[in-house]
Amino acid sequence: MSDEKPITVQILESDYRVACPADEKDALLTAAQYLNDTMLGIRDTGKVLGSERIAVMAALNISYELLNTRRQAAQVENALRQRAEELLQQLDAVLNVQQ
Protein backbone atom coordinates (compact mmCIF):
# COMPACT_ATOMS: atom_id res chain seq x y z
CA MET A 1 0.00 0.00 0.00
CA SER A 2 1.34 3.40 -1.00
CA ASP A 3 1.68 6.14 1.60
CA GLU A 4 1.14 8.81 -1.05
CA LYS A 5 -1.78 11.15 -0.48
CA PRO A 6 -3.34 13.48 -3.00
CA ILE A 7 -3.05 17.15 -2.15
CA THR A 8 -4.27 20.23 -3.96
CA VAL A 9 -1.95 23.09 -4.78
CA GLN A 10 -2.92 26.38 -6.37
CA ILE A 11 -0.66 27.78 -9.04
CA LEU A 12 -1.58 30.90 -10.97
CA GLU A 13 -5.17 30.71 -9.73
CA SER A 14 -5.63 27.12 -10.95
CA ASP A 15 -5.91 24.08 -8.70
CA TYR A 16 -3.77 21.01 -9.32
CA ARG A 17 -4.10 17.70 -7.50
CA VAL A 18 -0.83 15.88 -7.05
CA ALA A 19 0.15 12.81 -5.10
CA CYS A 20 3.06 12.97 -2.73
CA PRO A 21 4.38 11.00 0.23
CA ALA A 22 2.92 12.22 3.51
CA ASP A 23 6.35 13.11 4.88
CA GLU A 24 7.04 15.38 1.88
CA LYS A 25 3.75 17.28 1.96
CA ASP A 26 5.14 20.42 3.62
CA ALA A 27 8.07 20.60 1.21
CA LEU A 28 5.77 20.22 -1.79
CA LEU A 29 3.42 22.90 -0.49
CA THR A 30 6.37 25.24 0.04
CA ALA A 31 7.64 24.54 -3.49
CA ALA A 32 4.18 25.12 -4.96
CA GLN A 33 3.85 28.39 -3.08
CA TYR A 34 7.28 29.51 -4.32
CA LEU A 35 6.33 28.64 -7.90
CA ASN A 36 2.99 30.41 -7.53
CA ASP A 37 4.64 33.53 -6.11
CA THR A 38 7.20 33.53 -8.93
CA MET A 39 4.53 33.15 -11.60
CA LEU A 40 2.31 35.82 -10.07
CA GLY A 41 5.26 38.19 -9.93
CA ILE A 42 5.98 37.63 -13.61
CA ARG A 43 2.32 38.01 -14.55
CA ASP A 44 1.95 41.18 -12.51
CA THR A 45 4.76 42.91 -14.39
CA GLY A 46 2.50 42.83 -17.43
CA LYS A 47 5.47 42.10 -19.68
CA VAL A 48 4.62 38.41 -20.22
CA LEU A 49 1.20 37.29 -21.35
CA GLY A 50 -0.24 33.78 -21.34
CA SER A 51 0.04 31.05 -18.73
CA GLU A 52 2.44 28.97 -20.79
CA ARG A 53 4.87 31.84 -21.31
CA ILE A 54 4.63 32.79 -17.65
CA ALA A 55 5.37 29.16 -16.69
CA VAL A 56 8.40 29.06 -19.00
CA MET A 57 9.76 32.33 -17.61
CA ALA A 58 9.21 31.08 -14.05
CA ALA A 59 10.99 27.82 -14.88
CA LEU A 60 13.88 29.77 -16.39
CA ASN A 61 14.15 32.07 -13.37
CA ILE A 62 13.99 29.20 -10.88
CA SER A 63 16.52 27.17 -12.90
CA TYR A 64 18.88 30.15 -12.89
CA GLU A 65 18.48 30.52 -9.12
CA LEU A 66 19.17 26.80 -8.63
CA LEU A 67 22.30 26.82 -10.77
CA ASN A 68 23.57 29.98 -9.10
CA THR A 69 22.98 28.43 -5.66
CA ARG A 70 24.79 25.24 -6.71
CA ARG A 71 27.75 27.28 -7.97
CA GLN A 72 27.91 29.22 -4.71
CA ALA A 73 27.68 26.01 -2.68
CA ALA A 74 30.53 24.49 -4.70
CA GLN A 75 32.66 27.58 -4.03
CA VAL A 76 31.97 27.35 -0.30
CA GLU A 77 32.72 23.62 -0.34
CA ASN A 78 36.03 24.21 -2.12
CA ALA A 79 36.99 26.97 0.32
CA LEU A 80 36.16 24.74 3.29
CA ARG A 81 38.10 21.83 1.81
CA GLN A 82 41.11 24.08 1.21
CA ARG A 83 40.92 25.47 4.76
CA ALA A 84 40.66 21.96 6.20
CA GLU A 85 43.77 20.92 4.26
CA GLU A 86 45.65 23.98 5.56
CA LEU A 87 44.65 23.17 9.14
CA LEU A 88 45.75 19.55 8.72
CA GLN A 89 49.12 20.71 7.41
CA GLN A 90 49.52 23.04 10.38
CA LEU A 91 48.57 20.24 12.76
CA ASP A 92 51.04 17.87 11.12
CA ALA A 93 53.76 20.52 11.41
CA VAL A 94 53.06 21.04 15.13
CA LEU A 95 53.01 17.30 15.80
CA ASN A 96 56.26 16.76 13.89
CA VAL A 97 58.00 19.49 15.91
CA GLN A 98 56.93 17.85 19.17
CA GLN A 99 58.38 14.45 18.22
N, CA, C and O atoms as a MOPAC input file, in Angstrom:
PM7 MOZYME 1SCF
protein

 N      0.84400 1    -1.17900 1     0.00000 1
 C      0.00000 1     0.00000 1     0.00000 1
 C      0.88800 1     1.24200 1     0.00000 1
 O      1.83900 1     1.34200 1     0.77500 1
 N      0.56400 1     2.17200 1    -0.87200 1
 C      1.34300 1     3.39600 1    -0.99900 1
 C      0.96400 1     4.38700 1     0.08600 1
 O     -0.20200 1     4.49100 1     0.46800 1
 N      1.96800 1     5.12100 1     0.58500 1
 C      1.68500 1     6.13800 1     1.59600 1
 C      1.51000 1     7.51000 1     0.95700 1
 O      1.52500 1     8.52600 1     1.65100 1
 N      1.34500 1     7.54200 1    -0.37100 1
 C      1.13700 1     8.81300 1    -1.05300 1
 C     -0.30400 1     9.26400 1    -0.89200 1
 O     -1.24100 1     8.47000 1    -0.98200 1
 N     -0.45500 1    10.54600 1    -0.65400 1
 C     -1.77500 1    11.15100 1    -0.47800 1
 C     -1.93800 1    12.25600 1    -1.51300 1
 O     -0.99200 1    12.99100 1    -1.79200 1
 N     -3.12700 1    12.37400 1    -2.08100 1
 C     -3.34200 1    13.48400 1    -3.00300 1
 C     -3.51900 1    14.79300 1    -2.23500 1
 O     -4.22800 1    14.85800 1    -1.23100 1
 N     -2.86100 1    15.82000 1    -2.73200 1
 C     -3.04800 1    17.15000 1    -2.15200 1
 C     -3.34700 1    18.11400 1    -3.29400 1
 O     -3.03000 1    17.84000 1    -4.45100 1
 N     -3.94500 1    19.21700 1    -2.96300 1
 C     -4.27400 1    20.22700 1    -3.96200 1
 C     -3.38300 1    21.44100 1    -3.74300 1
 O     -3.26900 1    21.96300 1    -2.63400 1
 N     -2.75800 1    21.87400 1    -4.82800 1
 C     -1.95300 1    23.09300 1    -4.78300 1
 C     -2.55400 1    24.07800 1    -5.77700 1
 O     -3.13200 1    23.68700 1    -6.79200 1
 N     -2.41000 1    25.34600 1    -5.46900 1
 C     -2.91700 1    26.37700 1    -6.36800 1
 C     -1.74000 1    27.11500 1    -6.98500 1
 O     -0.89100 1    27.67000 1    -6.28700 1
 N     -1.71500 1    27.10600 1    -8.30400 1
 C     -0.65900 1    27.78100 1    -9.04100 1
 C     -1.31000 1    28.65600 1   -10.10400 1
 O     -2.04600 1    28.16900 1   -10.96100 1
 N     -1.03600 1    29.92100 1   -10.03700 1
 C     -1.58300 1    30.90500 1   -10.96900 1
 C     -3.10300 1    30.78000 1   -11.06200 1
 O     -3.68300 1    30.73000 1   -12.14700 1
 N     -3.71600 1    30.73300 1    -9.89600 1
 C     -5.16600 1    30.71300 1    -9.73300 1
 C     -5.84000 1    29.46800 1   -10.30500 1
 O     -7.04800 1    29.47400 1   -10.54000 1
 N     -5.07600 1    28.40700 1   -10.52900 1
 C     -5.62900 1    27.12200 1   -10.95000 1
 C     -5.24600 1    26.07600 1    -9.92400 1
 O     -4.14300 1    26.10100 1    -9.37700 1
 N     -6.17000 1    25.15000 1    -9.66300 1
 C     -5.91200 1    24.08000 1    -8.70400 1
 C     -5.36600 1    22.85200 1    -9.41700 1
 O     -5.83000 1    22.48100 1   -10.49500 1
 N     -4.37700 1    22.23300 1    -8.79800 1
 C     -3.76800 1    21.01100 1    -9.31700 1
 C     -3.71600 1    19.99700 1    -8.19100 1
 O     -3.26500 1    20.30000 1    -7.08600 1
 N     -4.18800 1    18.77500 1    -8.48000 1
 C     -4.09600 1    17.69800 1    -7.49800 1
 C     -2.87300 1    16.86000 1    -7.84400 1
 O     -2.70900 1    16.39600 1    -8.97300 1
 N     -2.03800 1    16.68200 1    -6.86000 1
 C     -0.82600 1    15.88500 1    -7.04800 1
 C     -0.68900 1    14.92500 1    -5.88000 1
 O     -1.10900 1    15.21800 1    -4.76100 1
 N     -0.10100 1    13.78800 1    -6.15600 1
 C      0.14700 1    12.81200 1    -5.10200 1
 C      1.56300 1    13.00300 1    -4.59600 1
 O      2.48900 1    13.24800 1    -5.36800 1
 N      1.71200 1    12.88700 1    -3.29200 1
 C      3.05600 1    12.96600 1    -2.73000 1
 C      3.07900 1    12.19600 1    -1.42000 1
 O      2.05400 1    12.06800 1    -0.75000 1
 N      4.25700 1    11.68100 1    -1.05300 1
 C      4.37700 1    10.99700 1     0.23400 1
 C      4.01300 1    11.94600 1     1.36900 1
 O      4.29800 1    13.14200 1     1.31400 1
 N      3.38900 1    11.39700 1     2.38300 1
 C      2.91800 1    12.21500 1     3.50500 1
 C      4.05200 1    13.01100 1     4.14200 1
 O      3.85100 1    14.15100 1     4.56000 1
 N      5.24200 1    12.41800 1     4.21800 1
 C      6.35000 1    13.11000 1     4.87900 1
 C      6.97600 1    14.20900 1     4.01000 1
 O      7.85600 1    14.93400 1     4.47400 1
 N      6.53200 1    14.33900 1     2.76000 1
 C      7.04200 1    15.38400 1     1.87900 1
 C      5.99700 1    16.45100 1     1.57600 1
 O      6.23200 1    17.34400 1     0.76200 1
 N      4.84800 1    16.35800 1     2.23100 1
 C      3.75000 1    17.28100 1     1.95500 1
 C      4.15700 1    18.73700 1     2.18100 1
 O      3.91300 1    19.58400 1     1.32200 1
 N      4.76800 1    19.03300 1     3.31500 1
 C      5.14200 1    20.41700 1     3.62100 1
 C      6.13100 1    20.97100 1     2.60000 1
 O      6.02400 1    22.12600 1     2.18800 1
 N      7.08800 1    20.15000 1     2.19800 1
 C      8.07400 1    20.60100 1     1.20900 1
 C      7.40800 1    20.86800 1    -0.13600 1
 O      7.74100 1    21.84000 1    -0.81300 1
 N      6.47200 1    20.01200 1    -0.52400 1
 C      5.77300 1    20.21500 1    -1.78600 1
 C      4.91700 1    21.47100 1    -1.73800 1
 O      4.87700 1    22.23200 1    -2.70500 1
 N      4.24000 1    21.69100 1    -0.63100 1
 C      3.42300 1    22.89800 1    -0.49100 1
 C      4.28300 1    24.15700 1    -0.54500 1
 O      3.89100 1    25.15800 1    -1.14500 1
 N      5.44800 1    24.10200 1     0.08000 1
 C      6.37000 1    25.23900 1     0.03700 1
 C      6.85400 1    25.48600 1    -1.39000 1
 O      6.92200 1    26.63100 1    -1.83600 1
 N      7.19000 1    24.40900 1    -2.10400 1
 C      7.63800 1    24.54300 1    -3.49100 1
 C      6.52900 1    25.10800 1    -4.37500 1
 O      6.77500 1    25.96900 1    -5.22000 1
 N      5.31500 1    24.61900 1    -4.17600 1
 C      4.18300 1    25.11500 1    -4.96300 1
 C      3.93200 1    26.59200 1    -4.68200 1
 O      3.63700 1    27.36000 1    -5.59800 1
 N      4.04800 1    26.98700 1    -3.42700 1
 C      3.85300 1    28.39300 1    -3.07600 1
 C      4.93900 1    29.26100 1    -3.70600 1
 O      4.65800 1    30.36100 1    -4.18300 1
 N      6.17400 1    28.76900 1    -3.70700 1
 C      7.27600 1    29.51000 1    -4.32100 1
 C      7.04100 1    29.67500 1    -5.82000 1
 O      7.22900 1    30.76000 1    -6.37300 1
 N      6.62800 1    28.58300 1    -6.47400 1
 C      6.32800 1    28.64200 1    -7.90200 1
 C      5.18400 1    29.61100 1    -8.16700 1
 O      5.25900 1    30.43000 1    -9.08200 1
 N      4.13300 1    29.51800 1    -7.37100 1
 C      2.98900 1    30.41100 1    -7.53400 1
 C      3.40900 1    31.87200 1    -7.37400 1
 O      3.04000 1    32.72200 1    -8.18400 1
 N      4.17500 1    32.15700 1    -6.33600 1
 C      4.63700 1    33.53300 1    -6.11000 1
 C      5.48000 1    34.03300 1    -7.28600 1
 O      5.34400 1    35.17700 1    -7.71700 1
 N      6.35000 1    33.16000 1    -7.79500 1
 C      7.19500 1    33.53400 1    -8.92600 1
 C      6.34900 1    33.82900 1   -10.15900 1
 O      6.56600 1    34.82500 1   -10.85000 1
 N      5.38700 1    32.95700 1   -10.42500 1
 C      4.53500 1    33.14600 1   -11.59800 1
 C      3.65400 1    34.38800 1   -11.46400 1
 O      3.46100 1    35.12300 1   -12.43300 1
 N      3.12700 1    34.61800 1   -10.27700 1
 C      2.31100 1    35.82000 1   -10.06600 1
 C      3.14900 1    37.08000 1   -10.25300 1
 O      2.68600 1    38.06300 1   -10.83300 1
 N      4.37300 1    37.04600 1    -9.76200 1
 C      5.26000 1    38.19300 1    -9.92900 1
 C      5.52900 1    38.49400 1   -11.39400 1
 O      5.54000 1    39.65400 1   -11.80700 1
 N      5.74500 1    37.44500 1   -12.17700 1
 C      5.98100 1    37.62500 1   -13.61000 1
 C      4.71700 1    38.15500 1   -14.28200 1
 O      4.77800 1    39.08600 1   -15.08500 1
 N      3.58800 1    37.56600 1   -13.95700 1
 C      2.32400 1    38.00800 1   -14.54900 1
 C      2.03800 1    39.46700 1   -14.21100 1
 O      1.60000 1    40.23900 1   -15.06400 1
 N      2.29000 1    39.83200 1   -12.96200 1
 C      1.94700 1    41.17800 1   -12.50600 1
 C      2.81800 1    42.27100 1   -13.11800 1
 O      2.45700 1    43.44700 1   -13.07000 1
 N      3.96100 1    41.89600 1   -13.69100 1
 C      4.75900 1    42.91000 1   -14.38700 1
 C      4.06300 1    43.36700 1   -15.66000 1
 O      4.29300 1    44.47600 1   -16.14300 1
 N      3.20900 1    42.50100 1   -16.19900 1
 C      2.50200 1    42.82800 1   -17.43100 1
 C      3.33700 1    42.67000 1   -18.68100 1
 O      2.86000 1    42.94400 1   -19.78200 1
 N      4.58500 1    42.23100 1   -18.53000 1
 C      5.47200 1    42.09500 1   -19.68300 1
 C      5.32000 1    40.75000 1   -20.38200 1
 O      5.68900 1    40.60700 1   -21.54700 1
 N      4.77100 1    39.75300 1   -19.66200 1
 C      4.62500 1    38.41200 1   -20.21900 1
 C      3.15300 1    38.04400 1   -20.14700 1
 O      2.53100 1    38.11800 1   -19.08700 1
 N      2.60500 1    37.64500 1   -21.28900 1
 C      1.19500 1    37.28600 1   -21.34800 1
 C      1.04700 1    35.80100 1   -21.66100 1
 O      1.83700 1    35.23600 1   -22.41800 1
 N      0.04600 1    35.18400 1   -21.08300 1
 C     -0.23600 1    33.77600 1   -21.33600 1
 C      0.38800 1    32.88500 1   -20.28300 1
 O      1.55400 1    33.03900 1   -19.92000 1
 N     -0.41700 1    31.94800 1   -19.80000 1
 C      0.03500 1    31.05100 1   -18.72900 1
 C      1.26600 1    30.24700 1   -19.11400 1
 O      2.16400 1    30.04700 1   -18.29600 1
 N      1.30800 1    29.78200 1   -20.36600 1
 C      2.44000 1    28.96800 1   -20.79100 1
 C      3.73200 1    29.78200 1   -20.79000 1
 O      4.76700 1    29.30500 1   -20.32600 1
 N      3.67600 1    30.98200 1   -21.29800 1
 C      4.87000 1    31.83900 1   -21.31500 1
 C      5.29600 1    32.21000 1   -19.89500 1
 O      6.48700 1    32.25100 1   -19.58500 1
 N      4.32000 1    32.47500 1   -19.04600 1
 C      4.62900 1    32.78500 1   -17.64600 1
 C      5.30000 1    31.58900 1   -16.98900 1
 O      6.26500 1    31.74800 1   -16.24200 1
 N      4.78500 1    30.37900 1   -17.26800 1
 C      5.37100 1    29.16400 1   -16.69300 1
 C      6.80200 1    28.96400 1   -17.17600 1
 O      7.67600 1    28.58700 1   -16.39500 1
 N      7.04400 1    29.21600 1   -18.46300 1
 C      8.40200 1    29.06000 1   -19.00500 1
 C      9.34700 1    30.07300 1   -18.37200 1
 O     10.47100 1    29.72400 1   -18.00900 1
 N      8.91200 1    31.31400 1   -18.23700 1
 C      9.75900 1    32.33300 1   -17.61100 1
 C     10.03300 1    31.99000 1   -16.14900 1
 O     11.14800 1    32.18000 1   -15.66300 1
 N      9.01600 1    31.48600 1   -15.44900 1
 C      9.21100 1    31.08400 1   -14.05100 1
 C     10.20200 1    29.93000 1   -13.97200 1
 O     11.08300 1    29.92300 1   -13.11200 1
 N     10.06100 1    28.95400 1   -14.86700 1
 C     10.99300 1    27.82100 1   -14.88400 1
 C     12.41000 1    28.29700 1   -15.15700 1
 O     13.36100 1    27.82100 1   -14.53600 1
 N     12.55200 1    29.22700 1   -16.07800 1
 C     13.87500 1    29.76600 1   -16.39200 1
 C     14.46600 1    30.50300 1   -15.19600 1
 O     15.63800 1    30.31600 1   -14.86900 1
 N     13.66900 1    31.33200 1   -14.54600 1
 C     14.14600 1    32.07200 1   -13.37100 1
 C     14.54100 1    31.13000 1   -12.23800 1
 O     15.59100 1    31.30500 1   -11.62000 1
 N     13.70500 1    30.13200 1   -11.96800 1
 C     13.98700 1    29.19800 1   -10.87500 1
 C     15.20500 1    28.34200 1   -11.21400 1
 O     16.01500 1    28.04600 1   -10.33500 1
 N     15.34200 1    27.93900 1   -12.48500 1
 C     16.52400 1    27.17100 1   -12.89600 1
 C     17.79600 1    27.98800 1   -12.71700 1
 O     18.81800 1    27.46900 1   -12.26800 1
 N     17.73000 1    29.26800 1   -13.06900 1
 C     18.87900 1    30.15100 1   -12.88900 1
 C     19.24400 1    30.25500 1   -11.40700 1
 O     20.41600 1    30.16800 1   -11.04000 1
 N     18.23300 1    30.44300 1   -10.56500 1
 C     18.47700 1    30.52200 1    -9.11700 1
 C     19.12700 1    29.23600 1    -8.60900 1
 O     20.07100 1    29.28500 1    -7.82000 1
 N     18.62400 1    28.09100 1    -9.06000 1
 C     19.17200 1    26.80400 1    -8.62800 1
 C     20.63100 1    26.66400 1    -9.03900 1
 O     21.47900 1    26.29800 1    -8.22400 1
 N     20.92000 1    26.95400 1   -10.29800 1
 C     22.29800 1    26.81700 1   -10.77300 1
 C     23.23300 1    27.79100 1   -10.07400 1
 O     24.37500 1    27.44400 1    -9.77500 1
 N     22.76600 1    28.99700 1    -9.81200 1
 C     23.57100 1    29.97600 1    -9.09600 1
 C     23.83900 1    29.50300 1    -7.66800 1
 O     24.95300 1    29.64200 1    -7.16300 1
 N     22.82300 1    28.94700 1    -7.02400 1
 C     22.98300 1    28.43200 1    -5.66300 1
 C     23.95500 1    27.25800 1    -5.63800 1
 O     24.78400 1    27.15600 1    -4.73400 1
 N     23.85500 1    26.37400 1    -6.62600 1
 C     24.79300 1    25.23900 1    -6.70600 1
 C     26.22600 1    25.72800 1    -6.88500 1
 O     27.15100 1    25.20400 1    -6.26400 1
 N     26.40100 1    26.73800 1    -7.74000 1
 C     27.74500 1    27.28300 1    -7.96900 1
 C     28.30800 1    27.87300 1    -6.68200 1
 O     29.47200 1    27.65400 1    -6.34400 1
 N     27.47000 1    28.62700 1    -5.96600 1
 C     27.90900 1    29.22200 1    -4.70700 1
 C     28.23700 1    28.14600 1    -3.67700 1
 O     29.21500 1    28.26700 1    -2.93900 1
 N     27.42500 1    27.09800 1    -3.62400 1
 C     27.68000 1    26.00700 1    -2.67800 1
 C     28.99400 1    25.30500 1    -3.01300 1
 O     29.74500 1    24.93100 1    -2.11200 1
 N     29.27100 1    25.12600 1    -4.29100 1
 C     30.52800 1    24.49500 1    -4.69800 1
 C     31.71900 1    25.36100 1    -4.30900 1
 O     32.75500 1    24.83900 1    -3.89700 1
 N     31.58300 1    26.67600 1    -4.43600 1
 C     32.66100 1    27.57900 1    -4.03400 1
 C     32.90300 1    27.49700 1    -2.53300 1
 O     34.05100 1    27.46700 1    -2.08900 1
 N     31.83500 1    27.46000 1    -1.75500 1
 C     31.97100 1    27.34500 1    -0.29600 1
 C     32.60500 1    26.00900 1     0.05600 1
 O     33.48800 1    25.94400 1     0.91100 1
 N     32.15900 1    24.94100 1    -0.60100 1
 C     32.72400 1    23.61600 1    -0.33600 1
 C     34.21700 1    23.59000 1    -0.64600 1
 O     35.00300 1    23.04400 1     0.12900 1
 N     34.60700 1    24.16900 1    -1.76200 1
 C     36.03100 1    24.21000 1    -2.12000 1
 C     36.83600 1    25.02000 1    -1.11600 1
 O     37.94100 1    24.62400 1    -0.74500 1
 N     36.29500 1    26.14800 1    -0.67300 1
 C     36.99400 1    26.97300 1     0.31800 1
 C     37.13800 1    26.22200 1     1.63600 1
 O     38.18900 1    26.28500 1     2.27300 1
 N     36.09200 1    25.51500 1     2.04800 1
 C     36.16200 1    24.73900 1     3.29000 1
 C     37.15800 1    23.59100 1     3.17100 1
 O     37.90900 1    23.31300 1     4.10500 1
 N     37.16000 1    22.93100 1     2.02600 1
 C     38.10400 1    21.82700 1     1.81100 1
 C     39.53900 1    22.34900 1     1.85800 1
 O     40.41100 1    21.73000 1     2.46700 1
 N     39.77600 1    23.48600 1     1.21300 1
 C     41.11300 1    24.07700 1     1.21200 1
 C     41.52800 1    24.46900 1     2.63000 1
 O     42.66600 1    24.23000 1     3.03400 1
 N     40.61500 1    25.06500 1     3.37500 1
 C     40.92300 1    25.47200 1     4.75500 1
 C     41.20400 1    24.25300 1     5.62200 1
 O     42.10800 1    24.28200 1     6.45600 1
 N     40.43800 1    23.18200 1     5.43300 1
 C     40.66200 1    21.95800 1     6.20500 1
 C     42.04500 1    21.38200 1     5.89800 1
 O     42.73900 1    20.91500 1     6.80200 1
 N     42.44200 1    21.41400 1     4.63300 1
 C     43.77200 1    20.92400 1     4.26300 1
 C     44.86500 1    21.77400 1     4.90300 1
 O     45.87100 1    21.24400 1     5.37500 1
 N     44.67000 1    23.09100 1     4.92000 1
 C     45.64600 1    23.98200 1     5.55600 1
 C     45.76500 1    23.68300 1     7.04500 1
 O     46.87000 1    23.64100 1     7.58600 1
 N     44.63600 1    23.47800 1     7.70300 1
 C     44.65300 1    23.17400 1     9.13600 1
 C     45.32600 1    21.83500 1     9.41000 1
 O     46.05700 1    21.70000 1    10.39100 1
 N     45.08700 1    20.84700 1     8.55500 1
 C     45.75000 1    19.55300 1     8.72400 1
 C     47.26200 1    19.68000 1     8.55300 1
 O     48.02700 1    19.04500 1     9.27800 1
 N     47.68700 1    20.49100 1     7.60400 1
 C     49.12200 1    20.70700 1     7.41000 1
 C     49.73900 1    21.38900 1     8.62700 1
 O     50.83800 1    21.03300 1     9.05200 1
 N     49.03300 1    22.36700 1     9.18500 1
 C     49.52300 1    23.04000 1    10.38500 1
 C     49.59000 1    22.06900 1    11.55600 1
 O     50.54800 1    22.08700 1    12.32800 1
 N     48.58600 1    21.23000 1    11.68800 1
 C     48.56500 1    20.24200 1    12.76400 1
 C     49.71200 1    19.25400 1    12.59900 1
 O     50.39500 1    18.92600 1    13.57000 1
 N     49.92600 1    18.78200 1    11.38000 1
 C     51.04300 1    17.87300 1    11.12000 1
 C     52.37300 1    18.53300 1    11.46600 1
 O     53.25300 1    17.89300 1    12.04100 1
 N     52.52300 1    19.80300 1    11.12000 1
 C     53.76400 1    20.51700 1    11.41000 1
 C     53.99100 1    20.62300 1    12.91200 1
 O     55.11200 1    20.43100 1    13.38100 1
 N     52.94500 1    20.92600 1    13.66800 1
 C     53.06100 1    21.03500 1    15.12800 1
 C     53.40100 1    19.68000 1    15.73000 1
 O     54.25000 1    19.59100 1    16.61700 1
 N     52.75200 1    18.63400 1    15.25900 1
 C     53.01000 1    17.29800 1    15.79900 1
 C     54.41600 1    16.82600 1    15.45200 1
 O     55.05400 1    16.15600 1    16.26400 1
 N     54.90500 1    17.15600 1    14.28000 1
 C     56.25900 1    16.76100 1    13.88700 1
 C     57.31200 1    17.48600 1    14.70800 1
 O     58.35900 1    16.90900 1    15.00200 1
 N     57.06500 1    18.73000 1    15.08500 1
 C     58.00100 1    19.49400 1    15.90900 1
 C     58.08300 1    18.87500 1    17.29800 1
 O     59.16000 1    18.83800 1    17.89300 1
 N     56.97200 1    18.39200 1    17.81800 1
 C     56.93100 1    17.84600 1    19.17300 1
 C     57.57800 1    16.47400 1    19.26600 1
 O     57.86900 1    16.02100 1    20.37300 1
 N     57.81000 1    15.80600 1    18.16900 1
 C     58.38200 1    14.45400 1    18.21700 1
 C     59.85200 1    14.46000 1    18.30500 1
 O     60.47200 1    13.39800 1    18.35300 1

